[in-house]
């Protein structure tokens, strides 16, 4: 079974631009979560989608948004990029149901110049 | 306010010996705990999990122990192998808060020396 696939792997943007990151979950997984990893803050939860609905959200500004499609693929969008948005963005998927472990992709490294 | 803490940034052990990684949490609502391993340039890999109704879960060389009264969990790796060298993250969630919303510790870098 293929793992979680994230594209692109690397991205360079400038301040003020917007960016869209893509995530394809493991086949059969309906829950997709997004995390931001930075050296200072570690891994932080952004949001989680299930059946095209956002079920949970972390403490990030409204510039961070996402969506999920009917095939469970998900996208994350960041608008008006700031220098502090430079980070590794990780997507994870899990099976439906409580207490299912999340499985991560290798992330998208976003650098803001 | 760090709800999940891994107080040891690094740990070094000899091949064949036991590695013990520790994690403390403050939120008593957490009821699901996981350990992940991360190599550079890769995403975290799920290792093992435990729910709060258990105090031990074992999977091959990996065992996780949960002490709810102390709000402490540990990961034991026996025997340790050089390929286990990686950063290990402890994570927790609660059914009330959404079991998919994982709160991570800052990680412990394990080095297993041949």
XYZ file of N, CA and C in Angstrom:
681
model
N 0.864 -1.189 0.000
C 0.000 0.000 0.000
C 0.894 1.229 0.000
N 0.622 2.192 -0.887
C 1.429 3.403 -0.944
C 1.192 4.235 0.310
N 2.237 4.974 0.706
C 2.133 5.820 1.886
C 1.496 7.153 1.564
N 1.602 8.079 2.505
C 1.082 9.428 2.312
C 2.031 10.178 1.385
N 1.477 10.792 0.367
C 2.294 11.513 -0.612
C 2.024 12.999 -0.545
N 3.102 13.768 -0.388
C 2.973 15.220 -0.339
C 3.741 15.853 -1.496
N 3.124 16.834 -2.125
C 3.785 17.573 -3.197
C 3.543 19.062 -3.037
N 4.512 19.896 -3.419
C 5.874 19.509 -3.787
C 6.705 19.194 -2.538
N 7.906 18.709 -2.707
C 8.774 18.439 -1.550
C 9.426 19.721 -1.045
N 9.740 20.617 -1.980
C 10.394 21.875 -1.614
C 9.720 23.015 -2.365
N 9.679 24.155 -1.688
C 9.015 25.317 -2.282
C 9.666 26.580 -1.733
N 9.940 27.527 -2.618
C 10.486 28.819 -2.204
C 9.517 29.901 -2.651
N 9.119 30.736 -1.722
C 8.185 31.825 -2.013
C 8.729 33.109 -1.387
N 8.111 34.227 -1.754
C 8.467 35.507 -1.141
C 7.312 36.003 -0.289
N 7.633 36.913 0.601
C 6.624 37.472 1.497
C 5.446 38.049 0.712
N 4.268 37.847 1.204
C 3.071 38.379 0.568
C 2.411 37.441 -0.428
N 3.173 36.450 -0.907
C 2.584 35.503 -1.850
C 1.701 34.512 -1.115
N 1.039 33.665 -1.888
C 0.271 32.587 -1.293
C 0.779 31.256 -1.841
N 0.469 30.175 -1.127
C 0.974 28.873 -1.536
C -0.082 27.807 -1.266
N -0.083 26.781 -2.104
C -0.974 25.637 -1.917
C -0.148 24.365 -1.882
N -0.334 23.580 -0.837
C 0.363 22.312 -0.678
C -0.651 21.185 -0.821
N -0.183 20.054 -1.353
C -1.093 18.959 -1.645
C -0.716 17.700 -0.876
N -1.724 16.917 -0.545
C -1.522 15.683 0.208
C -2.468 14.602 -0.292
N -1.896 13.442 -0.624
C -2.710 12.277 -0.978
C -2.567 11.259 0.136
N -3.653 10.920 0.826
C -3.557 10.009 1.965
C -3.382 8.565 1.526
N -3.116 7.710 2.485
C -3.072 6.271 2.241
C -4.465 5.836 1.776
N -4.486 4.939 0.802
C -5.764 4.477 0.257
C -6.658 3.931 1.373
N -7.905 4.422 1.412
C -8.840 3.964 2.433
C -8.880 4.839 3.675
N -7.891 5.697 3.822
C -7.886 6.615 4.971
C -8.749 7.826 4.660
N -9.647 8.158 5.575
C -10.555 9.273 5.332
C -10.227 10.509 6.162
N -9.374 10.350 7.148
C -8.990 11.498 7.972
C -7.624 11.994 7.527
N -7.522 13.303 7.318
C -6.251 13.924 6.944
C -5.985 15.096 7.878
N -4.805 15.097 8.464
C -4.407 16.171 9.374
C -3.168 16.854 8.831
N -3.003 18.109 9.186
C -1.838 18.888 8.784
C -1.116 19.414 10.023
N 0.224 19.411 9.952
C 1.055 19.892 11.046
C 2.143 20.799 10.486
N 2.580 21.736 11.317
C 3.712 22.580 10.991
C 4.864 22.228 11.932
N 6.042 22.038 11.367
C 7.210 21.767 12.211
C 8.243 22.865 12.032
N 8.611 23.523 13.123
C 9.661 24.535 13.128
C 10.644 24.204 14.239
N 11.892 24.690 14.136
C 12.873 24.394 15.182
C 12.444 24.920 16.554
N 11.781 26.063 16.578
C 11.420 26.658 17.859
C 10.176 26.066 18.494
N 9.155 25.829 17.697
C 7.860 25.383 18.227
C 7.623 23.883 18.105
N 8.474 23.190 17.383
C 8.262 21.757 17.200
C 7.112 21.482 16.263
N 6.464 20.324 16.462
C 5.337 19.919 15.630
C 4.043 20.463 16.204
N 3.324 21.255 15.405
C 2.083 21.833 15.885
C 0.936 21.509 14.931
N -0.192 21.155 15.511
C -1.384 20.769 14.763
C -2.019 21.991 14.105
N -2.307 21.852 12.811
C -2.975 22.924 12.084
C -4.484 22.682 11.996
N -4.879 21.592 11.358
C -6.295 21.229 11.235
C -6.438 19.798 10.759
N -7.663 19.284 10.879
C -7.973 17.925 10.483
C -9.272 17.902 9.691
N -9.275 17.123 8.622
C -10.449 16.988 7.772
C -10.895 15.534 7.713
N -12.208 15.381 7.654
C -12.798 14.047 7.533
C -14.046 14.193 6.675
N -14.142 13.390 5.642
C -15.291 13.465 4.721
C -15.577 14.900 4.296
N -14.535 15.582 3.868
C -14.601 16.930 3.294
C -14.987 18.008 4.312
N -15.020 17.674 5.591
C -15.397 18.635 6.629
C -14.244 18.841 7.598
N -14.003 20.090 7.964
C -12.977 20.353 8.973
C -13.553 20.004 10.338
N -12.904 19.065 11.027
C -13.427 18.610 12.325
C -12.707 19.246 13.500
N -11.468 19.685 13.246
C -10.683 20.200 14.349
C -9.684 21.211 13.811
N -9.339 22.169 14.636
C -8.465 23.245 14.179
C -7.519 23.625 15.305
N -6.271 23.916 14.950
C -5.294 24.367 15.927
C -5.301 25.878 16.041
N -4.307 26.403 16.753
C -4.239 27.841 17.009
C -3.385 28.559 15.983
N -3.845 28.605 14.782
C -3.149 29.308 13.719
C -4.074 30.369 13.143
N -3.470 31.456 12.589
C -4.309 32.524 12.033
C -5.097 32.056 10.814
N -6.090 32.867 10.456
C -6.967 32.510 9.352
C -6.279 32.448 7.999
N -5.014 32.924 7.941
C -4.263 32.828 6.672
C -4.027 31.366 6.292
N -4.109 30.499 7.284
C -3.916 29.073 7.049
C -5.298 28.431 6.858
N -5.477 27.798 5.740
C -6.767 27.161 5.464
C -6.534 25.851 4.726
N -7.564 25.061 4.655
C -7.419 23.792 3.960
C -8.737 23.333 3.404
N -8.680 22.248 2.695
C -9.895 21.616 2.225
C -9.599 20.155 1.899
N -10.671 19.395 1.804
C -10.526 17.983 1.471
C -11.524 17.660 0.367
N -11.097 16.836 -0.557
C -11.932 16.472 -1.695
C -12.620 15.141 -1.446
N -13.537 14.805 -2.331
C -14.326 13.588 -2.128
C -13.473 12.325 -2.165
N -12.290 12.389 -2.786
C -11.400 11.213 -2.802
C -10.430 11.217 -1.624
N -10.684 12.080 -0.648
C -9.905 12.232 0.591
C -8.600 12.997 0.416
N -8.203 13.286 -0.805
C -7.027 14.132 -1.007
C -7.269 15.494 -0.368
N -6.201 16.111 0.117
C -6.362 17.386 0.828
C -5.353 18.411 0.328
N -5.742 19.647 0.433
C -4.841 20.761 0.128
C -4.816 21.718 1.308
N -3.670 22.357 1.459
C -3.513 23.378 2.486
C -3.062 24.653 1.793
N -3.646 25.758 2.184
C -3.319 27.041 1.574
C -2.858 28.015 2.638
N -1.799 28.745 2.332
C -1.357 29.818 3.214
C -1.323 31.093 2.382
N -2.029 32.098 2.815
C -2.073 33.362 2.081
C -1.189 34.397 2.776
N -0.845 35.431 2.038
C -0.031 36.536 2.572
C 1.129 36.003 3.409
N 1.995 35.280 2.759
C 3.088 34.594 3.449
C 3.972 35.557 4.227
N 4.392 35.087 5.410
C 5.313 35.832 6.270
C 6.580 35.002 6.441
N 7.667 35.696 6.825
C 8.934 34.994 7.020
C 8.787 33.838 8.001
N 7.971 34.050 9.030
C 7.787 33.039 10.069
C 7.040 31.807 9.607
N 6.523 31.827 8.394
C 5.820 30.650 7.865
C 6.793 29.624 7.298
N 8.070 29.978 7.251
C 9.072 29.015 6.795
C 9.075 27.828 7.748
N 8.829 26.658 7.203
C 8.679 25.478 8.058
C 8.571 24.242 7.185
N 8.568 23.093 7.867
C 8.220 21.828 7.222
C 6.745 21.582 7.498
N 5.971 21.402 6.450
C 4.543 21.146 6.600
C 4.279 19.666 6.338
N 3.718 19.016 7.343
C 3.509 17.578 7.296
C 2.022 17.256 7.235
N 1.721 16.286 6.420
C 0.362 15.785 6.300
C 0.342 14.365 6.874
N -0.739 14.024 7.541
C -0.883 12.677 8.094
C -2.282 12.166 7.810
N -2.399 10.872 7.589
C -3.724 10.300 7.379
C -3.945 9.136 8.343
N -5.209 8.867 8.605
C -5.544 7.749 9.492
C -6.884 7.164 9.061
N -7.119 5.954 9.519
C -8.398 5.316 9.236
C -9.490 5.971 10.076
N -10.715 5.791 9.673
C -11.834 6.313 10.444
C -11.919 5.566 11.768
N -12.437 6.236 12.789
C -12.583 5.594 14.090
C -11.678 6.231 15.119
N -11.985 5.952 16.351
C -11.224 6.560 17.441
C -9.882 5.848 17.623
N -8.924 6.607 18.089
C -7.617 6.055 18.466
C -6.950 5.276 17.327
N -6.998 5.873 16.149
C -6.266 5.301 15.025
C -4.964 6.060 14.860
N -3.828 5.388 14.732
C -2.568 6.113 14.587
C -2.509 6.867 13.263
N -1.881 8.013 13.303
C -1.698 8.787 12.085
C -0.386 8.395 11.428
N -0.423 8.368 10.099
C 0.763 8.031 9.322
C 1.134 9.243 8.479
N 2.403 9.626 8.572
C 2.848 10.881 7.994
C 3.501 10.724 6.632
N 3.366 11.776 5.829
C 4.163 11.909 4.622
C 5.513 12.510 4.963
N 6.341 12.726 3.936
C 7.683 13.259 4.169
C 7.709 14.784 4.202
N 6.570 15.421 3.983
C 6.469 16.856 4.177
C 6.829 17.700 2.973
N 6.433 18.949 3.065
C 6.834 19.984 2.106
C 7.647 21.017 2.869
N 8.873 21.241 2.413
C 9.732 22.256 3.044
C 9.460 23.588 2.368
N 8.862 24.517 3.094
C 8.511 25.837 2.564
C 9.489 26.868 3.093
N 10.126 27.587 2.199
C 11.062 28.656 2.571
C 10.533 29.981 2.048
N 10.478 30.961 2.934
C 9.982 32.291 2.562
C 11.158 33.269 2.536
N 11.342 33.932 1.402
C 12.463 34.883 1.273
C 11.975 36.310 1.484
N 2.609 27.024 26.890
C 2.345 25.987 27.868
C 2.524 24.637 27.177
N 3.619 23.944 27.520
C 3.944 22.692 26.858
C 3.216 21.563 27.564
N 2.265 20.956 26.896
C 1.471 19.908 27.525
C 2.150 18.546 27.475
N 3.078 18.382 26.539
C 3.814 17.123 26.416
C 5.290 17.477 26.441
N 6.019 16.888 27.381
C 7.417 17.262 27.555
C 8.335 16.052 27.440
N 9.372 16.211 26.659
C 10.445 15.225 26.615
C 11.679 15.962 27.112
N 12.041 15.701 28.344
C 13.049 16.522 29.020
C 14.478 16.210 28.605
N 14.695 15.081 27.958
C 16.045 14.756 27.507
C 16.156 15.023 26.015
N 16.936 16.041 25.627
C 17.068 16.325 24.192
C 17.837 15.222 23.464
N 18.694 14.506 24.204
C 19.483 13.477 23.541
C 19.770 12.328 24.493
N 20.062 11.168 23.870
C 20.372 9.961 24.631
C 21.320 9.126 23.790
N 22.348 8.601 24.431
C 23.316 7.765 23.726
C 23.421 6.424 24.432
N 23.302 5.308 23.674
C 23.393 3.969 24.263
C 24.248 3.076 23.369
N 24.714 1.987 23.943
C 25.504 1.023 23.187
C 24.571 0.019 22.505
N 24.996 -0.427 21.359
C 24.255 -1.451 20.634
C 24.031 -2.663 21.537
N 22.814 -3.197 21.497
C 22.494 -4.374 22.297
C 21.920 -4.061 23.668
N 22.134 -2.821 24.137
C 21.604 -2.448 25.449
C 20.194 -1.899 25.303
N 19.584 -1.575 26.440
C 18.232 -1.024 26.428
C 18.272 0.498 26.269
N 17.362 1.018 25.452
C 17.158 2.464 25.353
C 15.837 2.772 26.038
N 15.840 3.770 26.905
C 14.613 4.185 27.589
C 14.388 5.669 27.322
N 13.310 5.966 26.632
C 12.960 7.353 26.326
C 11.739 7.732 27.148
N 11.793 8.904 27.748
C 10.748 9.328 28.678
C 9.928 10.503 28.158
N 8.703 10.571 28.659
C 7.775 11.618 28.231
C 6.819 11.916 29.388
N 6.599 13.174 29.668
C 5.653 13.592 30.698
C 4.565 14.454 30.075
N 3.358 14.385 30.630
C 2.273 15.209 30.103
C 1.541 15.865 31.269
N 0.881 16.955 30.965
C 0.200 17.705 32.024
C -1.322 17.636 31.911
N -1.832 17.377 30.730
C -3.272 17.395 30.511
C -3.885 16.038 30.889
N -4.653 16.014 31.958
C -5.225 14.748 32.430
C -6.316 14.212 31.498
N -6.727 15.003 30.515
C -7.728 14.542 29.561
C -7.118 13.669 28.463
N -5.797 13.703 28.332
C -5.159 12.870 27.306
C -5.449 11.400 27.594
N -5.867 10.663 26.557
C -6.178 9.258 26.768
C -5.612 8.370 25.668
N -4.798 8.933 24.806
C -4.195 8.149 23.729
C -2.794 8.698 23.517
N -1.811 7.790 23.508
C -0.415 8.203 23.455
C 0.306 7.403 22.371
N 1.199 8.089 21.665
C 1.899 7.449 20.563
C 3.373 7.823 20.599
N 4.179 6.960 20.014
C 5.587 7.253 19.794
C 5.865 7.192 18.295
N 6.649 8.184 17.827
C 7.054 8.249 16.437
C 8.568 8.346 16.389
N 9.125 7.830 15.301
C 10.558 7.931 15.035
C 10.715 8.773 13.776
N 11.736 9.643 13.795
C 11.923 10.501 12.620
C 13.397 10.522 12.214
N 13.643 10.171 10.940
C 14.965 10.330 10.345
C 15.003 11.675 9.629
N 16.189 12.254 9.454
C 16.307 13.516 8.719
C 15.696 13.412 7.326
N 15.047 14.446 6.897
C 14.454 14.551 5.560
C 13.317 13.556 5.322
N 12.809 12.949 6.377
C 11.646 12.072 6.249
C 10.568 12.495 7.240
N 9.337 12.074 6.987
C 8.284 12.340 7.945
C 8.364 11.375 9.121
N 7.676 11.698 10.228
C 7.659 10.785 11.382
C 7.048 9.439 11.003
N 7.622 8.379 11.553
C 7.108 7.025 11.332
C 6.486 6.521 12.621
N 5.241 6.060 12.534
C 4.546 5.547 13.711
C 5.228 4.282 14.227
N 5.456 4.237 15.556
C 6.093 3.071 16.172
C 5.100 2.230 16.962
N 4.484 2.865 17.941
C 3.651 2.127 18.874
C 2.739 3.109 19.593
N 1.586 2.629 20.036
C 0.656 3.500 20.756
C 0.084 2.762 21.962
N -0.565 3.537 22.828
C -1.209 2.953 23.994
C -2.391 3.831 24.386
N -3.497 3.210 24.747
C -4.624 3.986 25.246
C -4.591 3.967 26.767
N -5.332 4.883 27.370
C -5.230 5.072 28.818
C -5.826 3.922 29.622
N -6.506 2.982 28.956
C -7.060 1.847 29.702
C -5.998 0.774 29.933
N -4.830 0.946 29.307
C -3.748 -0.018 29.478
C -2.578 0.647 30.191
N -1.672 -0.163 30.723
C -0.460 0.419 31.280
C 0.787 -0.086 30.560
N 0.593 -0.980 29.600
C 1.742 -1.505 28.854
C 1.271 -2.002 27.493
N 2.100 -1.744 26.484
C 1.832 -2.295 25.159
C 3.174 -2.653 24.532
N 3.204 -3.832 23.923
C 4.463 -4.352 23.420
C 4.336 -4.686 21.932
N 5.405 -4.381 21.181
C 5.426 -4.730 19.764
C 6.870 -5.003 19.374
N 7.229 -6.270 19.388
C 8.594 -6.642 19.048
C 9.580 -6.084 20.053
N 10.542 -5.324 19.550
C 11.565 -4.757 20.443
C 11.085 -3.525 21.198
N 9.902 -3.039 20.875
C 9.396 -1.784 21.448
C 8.290 -2.053 22.464
N 8.445 -1.436 23.636
C 7.415 -1.522 24.672
C 7.148 -0.122 25.188
N 5.874 0.229 25.301
C 5.511 1.512 25.894
C 4.819 1.247 27.231
N 5.234 2.009 28.234
C 4.654 1.925 29.570
C 3.956 3.242 29.879
N 2.771 3.143 30.482
C 2.012 4.340 30.841
C 1.716 4.330 32.336
N 2.092 5.409 32.992
C 1.797 5.592 34.423
C 0.884 6.804 34.530
N -0.418 6.538 34.602
C -1.399 7.640 34.568
C -1.304 8.521 35.800
N -1.054 7.935 36.950
C -1.014 8.738 38.172
C 0.146 9.728 38.133
N 1.248 9.317 37.519
C 2.411 10.198 37.405
C 2.385 11.016 36.119
N 1.414 10.752 35.261
C 1.333 11.399 33.940
C 2.666 11.247 33.213
N 3.073 10.008 33.094
C 4.391 9.701 32.539
C 4.297 8.473 31.653
N 4.975 8.531 30.522
C 5.103 7.320 29.717
C 6.541 7.184 29.246
N 6.885 5.949 28.941
C 8.247 5.682 28.491
C 8.214 4.660 27.361
N 9.223 4.751 26.521
C 9.411 3.810 25.421
C 10.702 3.049 25.689
N 10.615 1.721 25.721
C 11.786 0.873 25.899
C 12.100 0.178 24.580
N 13.349 0.233 24.186
C 13.796 -0.447 22.972
C 14.857 -1.465 23.399
N 14.535 -2.739 23.183
C 15.461 -3.801 23.590
C 15.510 -4.905 22.528
N 16.683 -5.303 22.023
C 17.952 -4.598 22.186
C 18.045 -3.432 21.203
N 18.797 -2.433 21.557
C 18.969 -1.279 20.674
C 19.897 -1.640 19.519
N 19.592 -1.075 18.345
C 20.394 -1.330 17.149
C 20.808 0.002 16.544
N 21.931 0.043 15.827
C 22.372 1.310 15.211
C 21.305 1.958 14.331
N 20.491 1.149 13.671
C 19.416 1.671 12.833
C 18.317 2.367 13.607
N 18.334 2.222 14.938
C 17.351 2.913 15.773
C 17.737 4.372 15.998
N 18.921 4.745 15.610
C 19.372 6.131 15.787
C 18.479 7.069 14.992
N 17.787 7.949 15.694
C 16.791 8.849 15.091
C 16.297 9.785 16.188
N 15.411 10.689 15.811
C 14.722 11.516 16.812
C 13.378 10.857 17.116
N 13.082 10.693 18.394
C 11.845 10.052 18.834
C 10.912 11.094 19.437
N 9.685 11.092 18.954
C 8.672 12.027 19.438
C 7.579 11.278 20.177
N 7.202 11.821 21.288
C 6.050 11.368 22.045
C 4.876 12.267 21.658
N 3.684 11.703 21.519
C 2.504 12.494 21.164
C 1.312 12.019 21.974
N 0.363 12.920 22.197
C -0.824 12.583 22.980
C -2.049 13.258 22.395
N -3.195 12.662 22.660
C -4.455 13.274 22.230
C -5.560 12.840 23.178
N -6.702 13.487 23.048
C -7.855 13.128 23.869
C -9.070 12.952 22.980
N -9.909 11.995 23.347
C -11.131 11.777 22.582
C -11.991 13.033 22.612
N -11.979 13.713 23.752
C -12.785 14.932 23.904
C -12.304 16.022 22.956
N -10.987 16.160 22.851
C -10.431 17.208 22.000
C -10.329 16.806 20.544
N -10.593 15.533 20.292
C -10.417 15.015 18.933
C -9.168 14.174 18.888
N -9.333 12.864 18.735
C -8.162 11.982 18.848
C -7.175 12.183 17.712
N -7.576 12.933 16.675
C -6.641 13.184 15.585
C -5.764 14.406 15.861
N -6.101 15.192 16.881
C -5.332 16.394 17.195
C -4.202 16.000 18.130
N -3.066 15.639 17.539
C -1.931 15.191 18.333
C -1.145 16.380 18.860
N -0.753 16.270 20.134
C 0.140 17.253 20.759
C 1.479 16.552 20.935
N 2.525 17.126 20.377
C 3.829 16.487 20.346
C 4.784 17.081 21.369
N 5.692 16.241 21.873
C 6.845 16.726 22.600
C 7.881 17.222 21.608
N 8.969 17.796 22.136
C 9.998 18.388 21.272
C 10.982 17.347 20.718
N 10.893 16.125 21.219
C 11.725 15.056 20.676
C 12.973 14.767 21.484
N 13.445 13.517 21.372
C 14.714 13.078 21.967
C 15.528 12.420 20.871
N 16.753 12.904 20.692
C 17.624 12.318 19.674
C 18.367 11.128 20.273
N 18.077 9.944 19.744
C 18.725 8.716 20.216
C 19.875 8.358 19.285
N 21.021 8.094 19.886
C 22.176 7.616 19.135
C 22.562 6.257 19.696
N 22.578 5.236 18.840
C 22.977 3.895 19.243
C 24.349 3.631 18.641
N 25.325 3.464 19.503
C 26.702 3.287 19.059
C 27.042 1.813 18.859
N 27.693 1.498 17.715
C 28.048 0.086 17.453
C 29.083 -0.413 18.467
